[in-house]
Tab-separated table of C-alpha atoms and ligand atoms in Angstrom:
chain	number	residue	atom	x	y	z
A	128	MET	CA	39.841	-26.438	-99.476
A	129	SER	CA	37.734	-23.768	-101.126
A	130	SER	CA	40.797	-22.671	-103.107
A	131	ARG	CA	40.927	-26.061	-104.828
A	132	ASP	CA	41.256	-25.719	-108.589
A	133	HIS	CA	38.528	-27.477	-110.627
A	134	TRP	CA	37.906	-28.528	-114.214
A	135	GLY	CA	36.320	-25.820	-116.322
A	136	ASN	CA	33.661	-28.202	-117.632
A	137	LYS	CA	32.760	-31.864	-118.021
A	138	LEU	CA	34.468	-32.172	-121.390
A	139	GLY	CA	37.671	-30.891	-119.801
A	140	PHE	CA	37.481	-33.664	-117.215
A	141	ILE	CA	36.750	-36.382	-119.780
A	142	LEU	CA	39.599	-35.252	-122.038
A	143	ALA	CA	42.041	-35.058	-119.119
A	144	ALA	CA	40.986	-38.496	-117.853
A	145	VAL	CA	41.223	-39.978	-121.357
A	146	GLY	CA	44.596	-38.239	-121.651
A	147	SER	CA	45.736	-40.001	-118.503
A	148	ALA	CA	44.376	-43.348	-119.659
A	149	VAL	CA	45.622	-43.244	-123.241
A	150	GLY	CA	49.374	-43.556	-123.182
A	151	LEU	CA	52.270	-45.891	-123.763
A	152	GLY	CA	50.030	-48.636	-122.372
A	153	ASN	CA	47.731	-48.367	-125.393
A	154	ILE	CA	50.185	-47.726	-128.176
A	155	TRP	CA	53.338	-49.478	-127.012
A	156	LYS	CA	52.179	-52.207	-124.609
A	157	PHE	CA	48.751	-53.268	-125.920
A	158	PRO	CA	49.786	-54.211	-129.488
A	159	TYR	CA	52.729	-56.342	-128.426
A	160	VAL	CA	50.825	-58.028	-125.601
A	161	VAL	CA	48.032	-58.822	-128.091
A	162	GLY	CA	50.636	-60.075	-130.583
A	163	LYS	CA	52.212	-62.310	-127.968
A	164	ASN	CA	48.909	-63.772	-126.809
A	165	GLY	CA	47.447	-64.756	-130.143
A	166	GLY	CA	45.387	-61.736	-131.232
A	167	SER	CA	41.649	-61.462	-130.900
A	168	ALA	CA	41.113	-64.245	-128.344
A	169	PHE	CA	43.198	-62.104	-126.023
A	170	ILE	CA	41.243	-58.990	-126.973
A	171	LEU	CA	38.034	-60.717	-125.849
A	172	ILE	CA	39.550	-61.513	-122.444
A	173	TYR	CA	40.860	-57.952	-122.244
A	174	LEU	CA	37.367	-56.588	-122.956
A	175	ALA	CA	35.920	-58.789	-120.219
A	176	CYS	CA	38.510	-57.386	-117.787
A	177	ILE	CA	37.638	-53.815	-118.767
A	178	ILE	CA	33.919	-54.431	-118.224
A	179	LEU	CA	34.074	-56.568	-115.081
A	180	VAL	CA	36.939	-54.851	-113.282
A	181	GLY	CA	38.099	-51.729	-115.114
A	182	ILE	CA	34.847	-49.769	-115.379
A	183	PRO	CA	33.614	-50.567	-111.824
A	184	ILE	CA	36.934	-49.504	-110.278
A	185	LEU	CA	37.155	-46.442	-112.488
A	186	MET	CA	33.719	-45.475	-111.203
A	187	ALA	CA	34.847	-46.152	-107.619
A	188	GLU	CA	37.945	-43.959	-107.972
A	189	ILE	CA	36.060	-41.037	-109.533
A	190	TYR	CA	33.425	-41.288	-106.775
A	191	ILE	CA	36.035	-41.366	-103.979
A	192	GLY	CA	37.801	-38.314	-105.426
A	193	LYS	CA	34.704	-36.268	-106.163
A	194	LYS	CA	33.047	-36.924	-102.817
A	195	SER	CA	36.146	-36.165	-100.714
A	196	GLN	CA	37.615	-33.360	-102.873
A	197	LEU	CA	41.021	-34.552	-101.716
A	198	ASN	CA	44.236	-36.216	-102.902
A	199	PRO	CA	44.352	-40.076	-102.680
A	200	VAL	CA	45.756	-40.134	-99.123
A	201	GLY	CA	43.239	-37.610	-97.757
A	202	ALA	CA	40.428	-39.130	-99.835
A	203	LEU	CA	40.840	-42.611	-98.427
A	204	ARG	CA	41.248	-41.208	-94.909
A	205	PHE	CA	37.950	-39.364	-95.500
A	206	PHE	CA	36.168	-42.733	-95.745
A	207	GLN	CA	37.984	-44.198	-92.722
A	208	LYS	CA	35.912	-46.687	-90.703
A	209	GLY	CA	37.178	-48.419	-87.591
A	210	LYS	CA	40.861	-48.925	-86.938
A	211	ILE	CA	42.256	-49.918	-90.342
A	212	PRO	CA	44.106	-46.862	-91.696
A	213	PHE	CA	42.667	-46.530	-95.215
A	214	SER	CA	45.137	-43.726	-95.896
A	215	LEU	CA	47.846	-46.398	-96.327
A	216	ILE	CA	46.203	-47.306	-99.658
A	217	GLY	CA	46.603	-43.674	-100.679
A	218	TYR	CA	50.271	-43.576	-99.606
A	219	ALA	CA	50.941	-46.753	-101.614
A	220	GLY	CA	49.237	-45.120	-104.611
A	221	VAL	CA	51.367	-41.980	-104.389
A	222	LEU	CA	54.510	-44.110	-104.133
A	223	CYS	CA	53.374	-46.205	-107.092
A	224	GLY	CA	52.824	-43.054	-109.191
A	225	ILE	CA	56.338	-41.872	-108.311
A	226	ILE	CA	57.827	-45.220	-109.357
A	227	ILE	CA	55.841	-45.420	-112.619
A	228	LEU	CA	56.624	-41.849	-113.671
A	229	SER	CA	60.348	-42.365	-112.988
A	230	TYR	CA	60.631	-44.952	-115.789
A	231	TYR	CA	57.664	-43.724	-117.882
A	232	SER	CA	59.595	-40.500	-118.365
A	233	VAL	CA	62.652	-42.444	-119.594
A	234	ILE	CA	60.547	-44.349	-122.169
A	235	THR	CA	58.877	-41.070	-123.204
A	236	GLY	CA	62.423	-39.757	-123.680
A	237	TRP	CA	63.081	-42.601	-126.164
A	238	ILE	CA	59.982	-41.496	-128.074
A	239	CYS	CA	61.393	-37.932	-128.223
A	240	HIS	CA	64.651	-39.307	-129.568
A	241	TYR	CA	62.855	-41.301	-132.270
A	242	LEU	CA	60.709	-38.302	-133.126
A	243	MET	CA	63.866	-36.243	-133.699
A	244	LEU	CA	65.303	-39.017	-135.850
A	245	SER	CA	62.058	-39.151	-137.857
A	246	PHE	CA	62.689	-35.598	-139.038
A	247	ARG	CA	65.715	-36.932	-140.887
A	248	GLY	CA	64.003	-40.208	-141.728
A	249	PHE	CA	65.242	-43.720	-140.959
A	250	SER	CA	67.743	-45.157	-143.397
A	251	GLY	CA	70.383	-47.866	-143.503
A	252	THR	CA	70.322	-51.614	-143.190
A	253	GLU	CA	67.987	-53.460	-140.865
A	254	THR	CA	70.758	-54.082	-138.353
A	255	GLU	CA	71.847	-50.452	-138.429
A	256	ILE	CA	68.319	-49.244	-137.712
A	257	SER	CA	67.672	-51.676	-134.901
A	258	GLU	CA	71.034	-50.712	-133.445
A	259	ILE	CA	69.747	-47.160	-132.893
A	260	PHE	CA	67.864	-48.550	-129.942
A	261	SER	CA	70.818	-50.450	-128.469
A	262	HIS	CA	72.985	-47.378	-128.929
A	263	LEU	CA	70.441	-45.137	-127.194
A	264	ASN	CA	70.155	-47.622	-124.367
A	265	ALA	CA	73.889	-47.819	-123.936
A	266	THR	CA	74.364	-44.040	-123.811
A	267	PRO	CA	73.415	-42.910	-120.303
A	268	TRP	CA	73.905	-39.172	-120.866
A	269	LEU	CA	71.529	-39.203	-123.854
A	270	ASN	CA	68.905	-41.083	-121.904
A	271	ILE	CA	69.287	-38.757	-118.932
A	272	ALA	CA	69.083	-35.695	-121.190
A	273	TRP	CA	65.783	-36.836	-122.740
A	274	HIS	CA	64.432	-37.898	-119.339
A	275	THR	CA	65.266	-34.414	-118.020
A	276	PHE	CA	63.541	-32.794	-120.998
A	277	VAL	CA	60.366	-34.828	-120.424
A	278	MET	CA	60.263	-34.166	-116.670
A	279	VAL	CA	60.805	-30.419	-117.148
A	280	THR	CA	58.049	-30.266	-119.811
A	281	VAL	CA	55.599	-32.075	-117.546
A	282	MET	CA	56.509	-29.868	-114.578
A	283	LEU	CA	56.025	-26.695	-116.647
A	284	ILE	CA	52.543	-27.832	-117.732
A	285	LEU	CA	51.580	-28.595	-114.125
A	286	VAL	CA	52.792	-25.203	-112.854
A	287	LYS	CA	49.862	-23.654	-114.743
A	288	GLY	CA	47.397	-25.533	-112.545
A	289	VAL	CA	44.508	-27.894	-113.163
A	290	ARG	CA	42.357	-25.811	-115.480
A	291	GLN	CA	45.021	-23.749	-117.250
A	292	GLY	CA	47.642	-26.494	-117.310
A	293	ILE	CA	46.277	-30.054	-117.376
A	294	GLU	CA	42.896	-29.275	-118.939
A	295	LYS	CA	44.302	-26.947	-121.574
A	296	ALA	CA	47.094	-29.361	-122.546
A	297	SER	CA	44.554	-32.208	-122.831
A	298	LYS	CA	42.167	-30.067	-124.884
A	299	ILE	CA	44.959	-29.404	-127.382
A	300	LEU	CA	46.806	-32.723	-127.371
A	301	MET	CA	43.901	-35.197	-127.302
A	302	PRO	CA	42.077	-33.953	-130.433
A	303	LEU	CA	45.465	-33.831	-132.206
A	304	LEU	CA	46.095	-37.387	-131.105
A	305	GLY	CA	42.679	-38.449	-132.438
A	306	LEU	CA	43.405	-36.785	-135.766
A	307	LEU	CA	46.876	-38.326	-136.147
A	308	LEU	CA	45.467	-41.724	-135.270
A	309	LEU	CA	42.743	-41.430	-137.915
A	310	VAL	CA	45.259	-40.406	-140.584
A	311	LEU	CA	47.426	-43.397	-139.672
A	312	VAL	CA	44.430	-45.785	-139.621
A	313	CYS	CA	43.467	-44.601	-143.134
A	314	TYR	CA	47.041	-45.154	-144.261
A	315	SER	CA	47.176	-48.679	-142.806
A	316	MET	CA	43.860	-49.534	-144.491
A	317	THR	CA	45.542	-49.075	-147.859
A	318	LEU	CA	48.239	-51.643	-147.072
A	319	GLU	CA	48.210	-55.165	-148.366
A	320	GLY	CA	48.626	-56.617	-144.869
A	321	MET	CA	45.336	-55.057	-143.684
A	322	LYS	CA	43.406	-58.249	-144.477
A	323	ASP	CA	45.699	-60.415	-142.355
A	324	ALA	CA	45.735	-57.822	-139.607
A	325	TRP	CA	41.944	-57.634	-139.542
A	326	HIS	CA	41.773	-61.410	-139.397
A	327	PHE	CA	44.349	-61.469	-136.591
A	328	LEU	CA	42.428	-58.859	-134.597
A	329	THR	CA	38.934	-60.249	-135.078
A	330	TYR	CA	39.049	-64.067	-135.413
A	331	PRO	CA	39.773	-65.554	-132.006
A	332	ASP	CA	42.400	-68.284	-131.801
A	333	PHE	CA	41.984	-69.670	-128.305
A	334	SER	CA	44.833	-72.132	-128.707
A	335	LYS	CA	47.354	-69.374	-127.952
A	336	VAL	CA	45.600	-68.332	-124.740
A	337	THR	CA	47.325	-69.537	-121.572
A	338	GLY	CA	46.710	-69.002	-117.852
A	339	GLY	CA	49.225	-66.175	-118.073
A	340	SER	CA	47.086	-64.423	-120.699
A	341	PHE	CA	44.400	-63.741	-118.089
A	342	LEU	CA	46.917	-62.137	-115.748
A	343	GLU	CA	48.383	-60.122	-118.558
A	344	ALA	CA	44.946	-58.954	-119.722
A	345	LEU	CA	43.977	-57.773	-116.250
A	346	GLY	CA	47.346	-56.116	-115.613
A	347	THR	CA	47.271	-54.342	-118.976
A	348	SER	CA	43.687	-53.165	-118.526
A	349	PHE	CA	44.619	-51.682	-115.148
A	350	PHE	CA	47.680	-49.968	-116.476
A	351	THR	CA	45.961	-48.512	-119.529
A	352	LEU	CA	43.019	-47.186	-117.503
A	353	SER	CA	45.411	-45.565	-114.961
A	354	LEU	CA	43.769	-47.491	-112.126
A	355	GLY	CA	44.970	-48.637	-108.729
A	356	MET	CA	47.231	-45.726	-107.820
A	357	GLY	CA	44.949	-42.763	-107.298
A	358	ALA	CA	45.223	-40.929	-110.645
A	359	MET	CA	41.475	-41.133	-111.192
A	360	ILE	CA	40.825	-40.259	-107.524
A	361	THR	CA	42.920	-37.124	-108.019
A	362	TYR	CA	41.186	-36.187	-111.284
A	363	GLY	CA	37.795	-36.965	-109.696
A	364	SER	CA	38.650	-34.590	-106.845
A	365	TYR	CA	38.743	-31.696	-109.327
A	366	LEU	CA	35.115	-32.362	-110.297
A	367	LYS	CA	32.238	-30.460	-108.808
A	368	GLY	CA	28.512	-30.148	-109.351
A	369	ASP	CA	26.323	-32.513	-111.240
A	370	VAL	CA	28.350	-35.102	-113.104
A	371	ASN	CA	27.129	-38.514	-114.203
A	372	ILE	CA	29.941	-40.677	-112.817
A	373	THR	CA	28.704	-43.939	-114.384
A	374	LYS	CA	28.451	-42.387	-117.809
A	375	SER	CA	31.876	-40.750	-117.490
A	376	ALA	CA	33.507	-44.043	-116.439
A	377	VAL	CA	31.927	-45.882	-119.388
A	378	GLN	CA	32.961	-43.113	-121.794
A	379	ILE	CA	36.575	-42.977	-120.571
A	380	ALA	CA	36.989	-46.760	-120.699
A	381	SER	CA	35.356	-47.008	-124.154
A	382	ILE	CA	37.556	-44.319	-125.696
A	383	ASP	CA	40.657	-45.848	-124.099
A	384	THR	CA	39.801	-49.294	-125.484
A	385	LEU	CA	38.909	-47.923	-128.906
A	386	ILE	CA	42.244	-46.126	-129.111
A	387	ALA	CA	44.166	-49.263	-128.087
A	388	PHE	CA	42.310	-51.191	-130.795
A	389	LEU	CA	42.975	-48.493	-133.413
A	390	ALA	CA	46.664	-48.512	-132.443
A	391	GLY	CA	46.579	-52.234	-133.282
A	392	ILE	CA	44.917	-51.434	-136.617
A	393	VAL	CA	47.752	-49.006	-137.368
A	394	ILE	CA	50.590	-51.289	-136.320
A	395	PHE	CA	49.607	-54.819	-137.428
A	396	PRO	CA	48.994	-54.126	-141.157
A	397	ILE	CA	52.489	-52.588	-141.299
A	398	VAL	CA	53.865	-55.687	-139.584
A	399	PHE	CA	51.928	-58.152	-141.777
A	400	THR	CA	52.645	-56.331	-145.029
A	401	ASN	CA	56.322	-56.879	-144.324
A	402	ASN	CA	55.882	-60.516	-143.308
A	403	LEU	CA	56.997	-59.993	-139.758
A	404	GLU	CA	55.869	-61.727	-136.604
A	405	PRO	CA	53.193	-59.775	-134.690
A	406	SER	CA	54.745	-60.973	-131.431
A	407	ALA	CA	57.921	-58.872	-131.744
A	408	GLY	CA	57.718	-57.877	-128.064
A	409	PRO	CA	58.471	-54.568	-126.341
A	410	GLY	CA	60.911	-53.635	-129.143
A	411	LEU	CA	57.999	-53.539	-131.629
A	412	ILE	CA	57.779	-49.770	-131.918
A	413	PHE	CA	61.460	-49.008	-131.378
A	414	LYS	CA	63.117	-51.714	-133.464
A	415	THR	CA	60.598	-53.243	-135.856
A	416	LEU	CA	58.578	-50.220	-136.929
A	417	PRO	CA	61.525	-47.909	-137.786
A	418	VAL	CA	62.906	-50.608	-140.100
A	419	LEU	CA	59.536	-50.744	-141.829
A	420	PHE	CA	59.283	-46.946	-141.947
A	421	SER	CA	62.629	-46.898	-143.784
A	422	LYS	CA	61.318	-49.275	-146.442
A	423	MET	CA	57.828	-48.075	-147.152
A	424	PRO	CA	56.848	-45.276	-149.496
A	425	GLY	CA	56.141	-42.118	-147.510
A	426	GLY	CA	57.617	-43.835	-144.454
A	427	HIS	CA	59.399	-40.677	-143.396
A	428	PHE	CA	56.114	-38.840	-142.984
A	429	VAL	CA	54.359	-41.800	-141.367
A	430	ALA	CA	57.191	-42.071	-138.815
A	431	LEU	CA	56.811	-38.394	-137.926
A	432	LEU	CA	53.058	-38.766	-137.434
A	433	PHE	CA	53.438	-41.988	-135.496
A	434	PHE	CA	56.025	-40.773	-132.979
A	435	SER	CA	54.178	-37.457	-132.479
A	436	LEU	CA	51.070	-39.465	-131.689
A	437	VAL	CA	52.869	-41.600	-129.117
A	438	LEU	CA	54.523	-38.530	-127.601
A	439	PHE	CA	51.204	-36.700	-127.095
A	440	ALA	CA	49.695	-39.797	-125.523
A	441	ALA	CA	52.666	-40.275	-123.190
A	442	ILE	CA	52.851	-36.623	-122.073
A	443	THR	CA	49.181	-36.434	-121.008
A	444	SER	CA	49.653	-39.651	-118.991
A	445	ALA	CA	52.872	-38.401	-117.389
A	446	ILE	CA	51.005	-35.236	-116.363
A	447	SER	CA	48.485	-37.292	-114.416
A	448	LEU	CA	51.200	-39.359	-112.753
A	449	LEU	CA	52.962	-36.247	-111.434
A	450	GLU	CA	49.673	-34.598	-110.450
A	451	VAL	CA	48.949	-37.432	-107.971
A	452	ALA	CA	52.181	-36.723	-106.085
A	453	VAL	CA	51.730	-32.948	-106.338
A	454	SER	CA	48.156	-32.985	-105.041
A	455	PHE	CA	49.317	-35.164	-102.146
A	456	VAL	CA	52.015	-32.704	-101.078
A	457	THR	CA	49.858	-29.586	-101.531
A	458	ASP	CA	46.872	-31.048	-99.644
A	459	GLU	CA	48.677	-32.868	-96.865
A	460	TYR	CA	51.507	-30.431	-96.163
A	461	LYS	CA	49.688	-27.229	-97.128
A	462	CYS	CA	52.579	-26.210	-99.333
A	463	SER	CA	52.374	-24.159	-102.509
A	464	ARG	CA	51.804	-25.896	-105.829
A	465	ILE	CA	55.066	-24.677	-107.268
A	466	LYS	CA	57.120	-25.968	-104.336
A	467	ALA	CA	55.341	-29.321	-104.522
A	468	ILE	CA	56.067	-29.580	-108.255
A	469	ILE	CA	59.752	-28.758	-107.794
A	470	PHE	CA	60.121	-31.166	-104.883
A	471	MET	CA	58.269	-34.121	-106.420
A	472	GLY	CA	59.575	-33.469	-109.935
A	473	THR	CA	63.177	-33.482	-108.710
A	474	LEU	CA	62.641	-36.592	-106.608
A	475	ILE	CA	61.136	-38.486	-109.552
A	476	TRP	CA	63.838	-37.184	-111.885
A	477	LEU	CA	66.512	-38.527	-109.519
A	478	LEU	CA	64.778	-41.898	-109.252
A	479	GLY	CA	64.436	-42.017	-113.039
A	480	ILE	CA	68.216	-41.900	-113.419
A	481	PHE	CA	68.310	-45.514	-112.210
A	482	SER	CA	66.174	-46.500	-115.230
A	483	ALA	CA	67.986	-44.155	-117.592
A	484	VAL	CA	71.330	-45.830	-116.940
A	485	SER	CA	70.482	-49.183	-118.438
A	486	SER	CA	73.596	-50.913	-117.125
A	487	TRP	CA	72.501	-50.426	-113.511
A	488	ASN	CA	70.596	-53.484	-112.393
A	489	VAL	CA	69.529	-55.681	-109.512
A	490	ALA	CA	70.703	-59.267	-109.978
A	491	GLY	CA	70.752	-58.801	-113.745
A	492	THR	CA	67.335	-57.109	-113.990
A	493	PRO	CA	67.597	-53.489	-115.176
A	494	PHE	CA	65.907	-50.947	-112.890
A	495	LEU	CA	63.398	-50.003	-115.593
A	496	ASP	CA	62.079	-53.578	-115.818
A	497	LEU	CA	62.213	-53.996	-112.067
A	498	PHE	CA	60.211	-50.805	-111.396
A	499	ASP	CA	57.675	-51.758	-114.080
A	500	LYS	CA	57.245	-55.193	-112.569
A	501	ILE	CA	56.851	-53.879	-108.988
A	502	ALA	CA	54.416	-51.142	-109.989
A	503	SER	CA	52.255	-52.703	-112.678
A	504	CYS	CA	52.227	-56.335	-111.554
A	505	TYR	CA	51.987	-55.891	-107.785
A	506	MET	CA	51.137	-52.357	-106.696
A	507	LEU	CA	48.382	-51.537	-109.223
A	508	PRO	CA	46.299	-54.722	-108.777
A	509	LEU	CA	46.741	-54.539	-104.992
A	510	GLY	CA	45.810	-50.851	-104.951
A	511	GLY	CA	42.781	-51.625	-107.117
A	512	LEU	CA	41.734	-54.445	-104.830
A	513	CYS	CA	41.922	-52.256	-101.714
A	514	THR	CA	40.075	-49.392	-103.454
A	515	ALA	CA	37.309	-51.774	-104.541
A	516	LEU	CA	37.005	-53.128	-100.995
A	517	VAL	CA	36.732	-49.645	-99.482
A	518	PHE	CA	34.219	-48.541	-102.112
A	519	GLY	CA	32.198	-51.751	-102.013
A	520	TRP	CA	32.149	-52.444	-98.313
A	521	ALA	CA	32.969	-49.309	-96.286
A	522	ILE	CA	30.697	-46.798	-98.001
A	523	LYS	CA	26.945	-46.963	-97.507
A	524	THR	CA	24.937	-47.953	-100.581
A	525	GLU	CA	22.543	-45.012	-100.068
A	526	SER	CA	25.385	-42.475	-100.212
A	527	LYS	CA	26.557	-44.076	-103.445
A	528	TYR	CA	23.061	-43.967	-104.937
A	529	LYS	CA	22.805	-40.300	-103.952
A	530	GLU	CA	26.005	-39.376	-105.775
A	531	ILE	CA	26.007	-41.826	-108.670
A	532	GLY	CA	22.295	-42.551	-109.125
A	533	SER	CA	20.618	-45.942	-109.074
A	534	SER	CA	19.971	-46.823	-112.700
A	535	ALA	CA	20.216	-50.473	-113.728
A	536	VAL	CA	23.672	-49.932	-115.241
A	537	THR	CA	24.925	-48.220	-112.082
A	538	LYS	CA	23.501	-50.980	-109.890
A	539	THR	CA	25.197	-53.643	-112.017
A	540	LEU	CA	28.504	-51.792	-111.842
A	541	LEU	CA	28.148	-51.356	-108.068
A	542	PHE	CA	27.552	-55.094	-107.761
A	543	ALA	CA	30.643	-55.773	-109.878
A	544	ALA	CA	32.710	-53.355	-107.776
A	545	LYS	CA	31.607	-55.040	-104.556
A	546	TYR	CA	31.912	-58.717	-105.481
A	547	VAL	CA	33.297	-59.465	-108.942
A	548	SER	CA	36.254	-57.068	-109.162
A	549	PRO	CA	37.728	-57.810	-105.701
A	550	LEU	CA	37.404	-61.538	-106.285
A	551	LEU	CA	39.061	-61.451	-109.696
A	552	LEU	CA	41.779	-59.134	-108.427
A	553	LEU	CA	42.449	-61.331	-105.439
A	554	VAL	CA	42.835	-64.383	-107.679
A	555	VAL	CA	45.202	-62.504	-109.975
A	556	PHE	CA	47.215	-61.099	-107.120
A	557	LEU	CA	47.611	-64.426	-105.315
A	558	LYS	CA	48.590	-66.031	-108.598
A	559	GLU	CA	51.093	-63.262	-109.279
A	560	ILE	CA	52.853	-63.780	-105.952
A	561	GLY	CA	52.784	-67.512	-106.588
A	562	LEU	CA	50.388	-68.519	-103.813
A	563	PHE	CA	48.436	-70.826	-106.100
Z	818	LIG	N1	47.371	-45.206	-118.493
Z	818	LIG	C1	48.698	-44.870	-118.883
Z	818	LIG	C2	49.051	-45.616	-120.166
Z	818	LIG	O1	48.267	-46.328	-120.702
Z	818	LIG	C3	49.714	-45.168	-117.804
Z	818	LIG	C4	49.348	-44.701	-116.445
Z	818	LIG	C5	49.266	-45.609	-115.414
Z	818	LIG	C6	49.059	-43.345	-116.221
Z	818	LIG	C7	48.873	-45.209	-114.154
Z	818	LIG	C8	48.660	-42.929	-114.964
Z	818	LIG	C9	48.570	-43.854	-113.946
Z	818	LIG	O2	50.126	-45.501	-120.658
């Protein structure tokens, strides 16, 4: 265990964790989920979910990782009490990471394709541009080629290790992402639709909020914070020394939320300026935006910036998804990092082919949608619930105080992790499986 690689410094950890959190969930999922659920009323519910459930569980995962210095399976086994095998939660997390990365890599491949197209610029009629997406989807070899490219890139970054690979990549890509986002925000501010977008994002319209909005807000907050499958346990396990876990959790969640909000500020003015519906759905960035990029002045350049931004965000998240599986194999089977990367990378690549071939489906549901549903609607909330229960109920309060401190904020978050988060998650989970 002494040979375990660690983050070079605290900033490295924060950037890597933010890199994991900020991804397709913020830039692709958040804006269309907000659009669908009526704008700012939904954002308020989302913020409540981040504060009441997201931050406490983020804190719990970092604590579990840092204290045990192990992968999710070993870490949960480390806190084992009585006969219930806690390690099962870790196994489920590793499996969930494998499933998510298999389709996440395919979607990241689409981003690569659009980035390449942005170099030429989007042109043609509206139908022609939106058909790019249908064509890509209907061409398995192209999808598989991009999926392969993404998986190989992620594997090559991981080969370098935690400090030289993950931390270095995050230290380069995250500031670039911040810069690109700021440039795009400034651009959107100059658009006519900014006023409507600002109104949409800040004046709550509760009439569009339904029971489903609460589920969607909780699910999205979990997905965007990378919670419930051990990514933050794994990143926490590379921490050592004196680190303020509460502060780190609050910082990571705040930056993640800010970036999701800024992504909305970039996307909605473009949508409103062109009199489109903000609820365009998952196709928003692949079908709607390219059409707009083709029409607006300087759209070519904006498209390049936009797809680079999404690509950087997606790659740093994919890195964390693969790292969970890799740390599991290296810790549990004492095998070398490189072997673990080749084994897990190949396995996930193979699984991803099911999502890359869009005509393959189960009873009419494509594998990509099926995997997303299984992982983000069921496995993440359930994983989060179990993690909160272990952290809240199986670990002595004094040990937590010793590691995390006992300030008022920490105590409030510990209370939330013990009572509020599990309760809310249980309600959401039971609702999701249709029990009430
Ligand atoms: N948080 C990432 C995003 O927002 C997705 C992710 C989920 C990454 C779970 C790691 C673990 O896109």
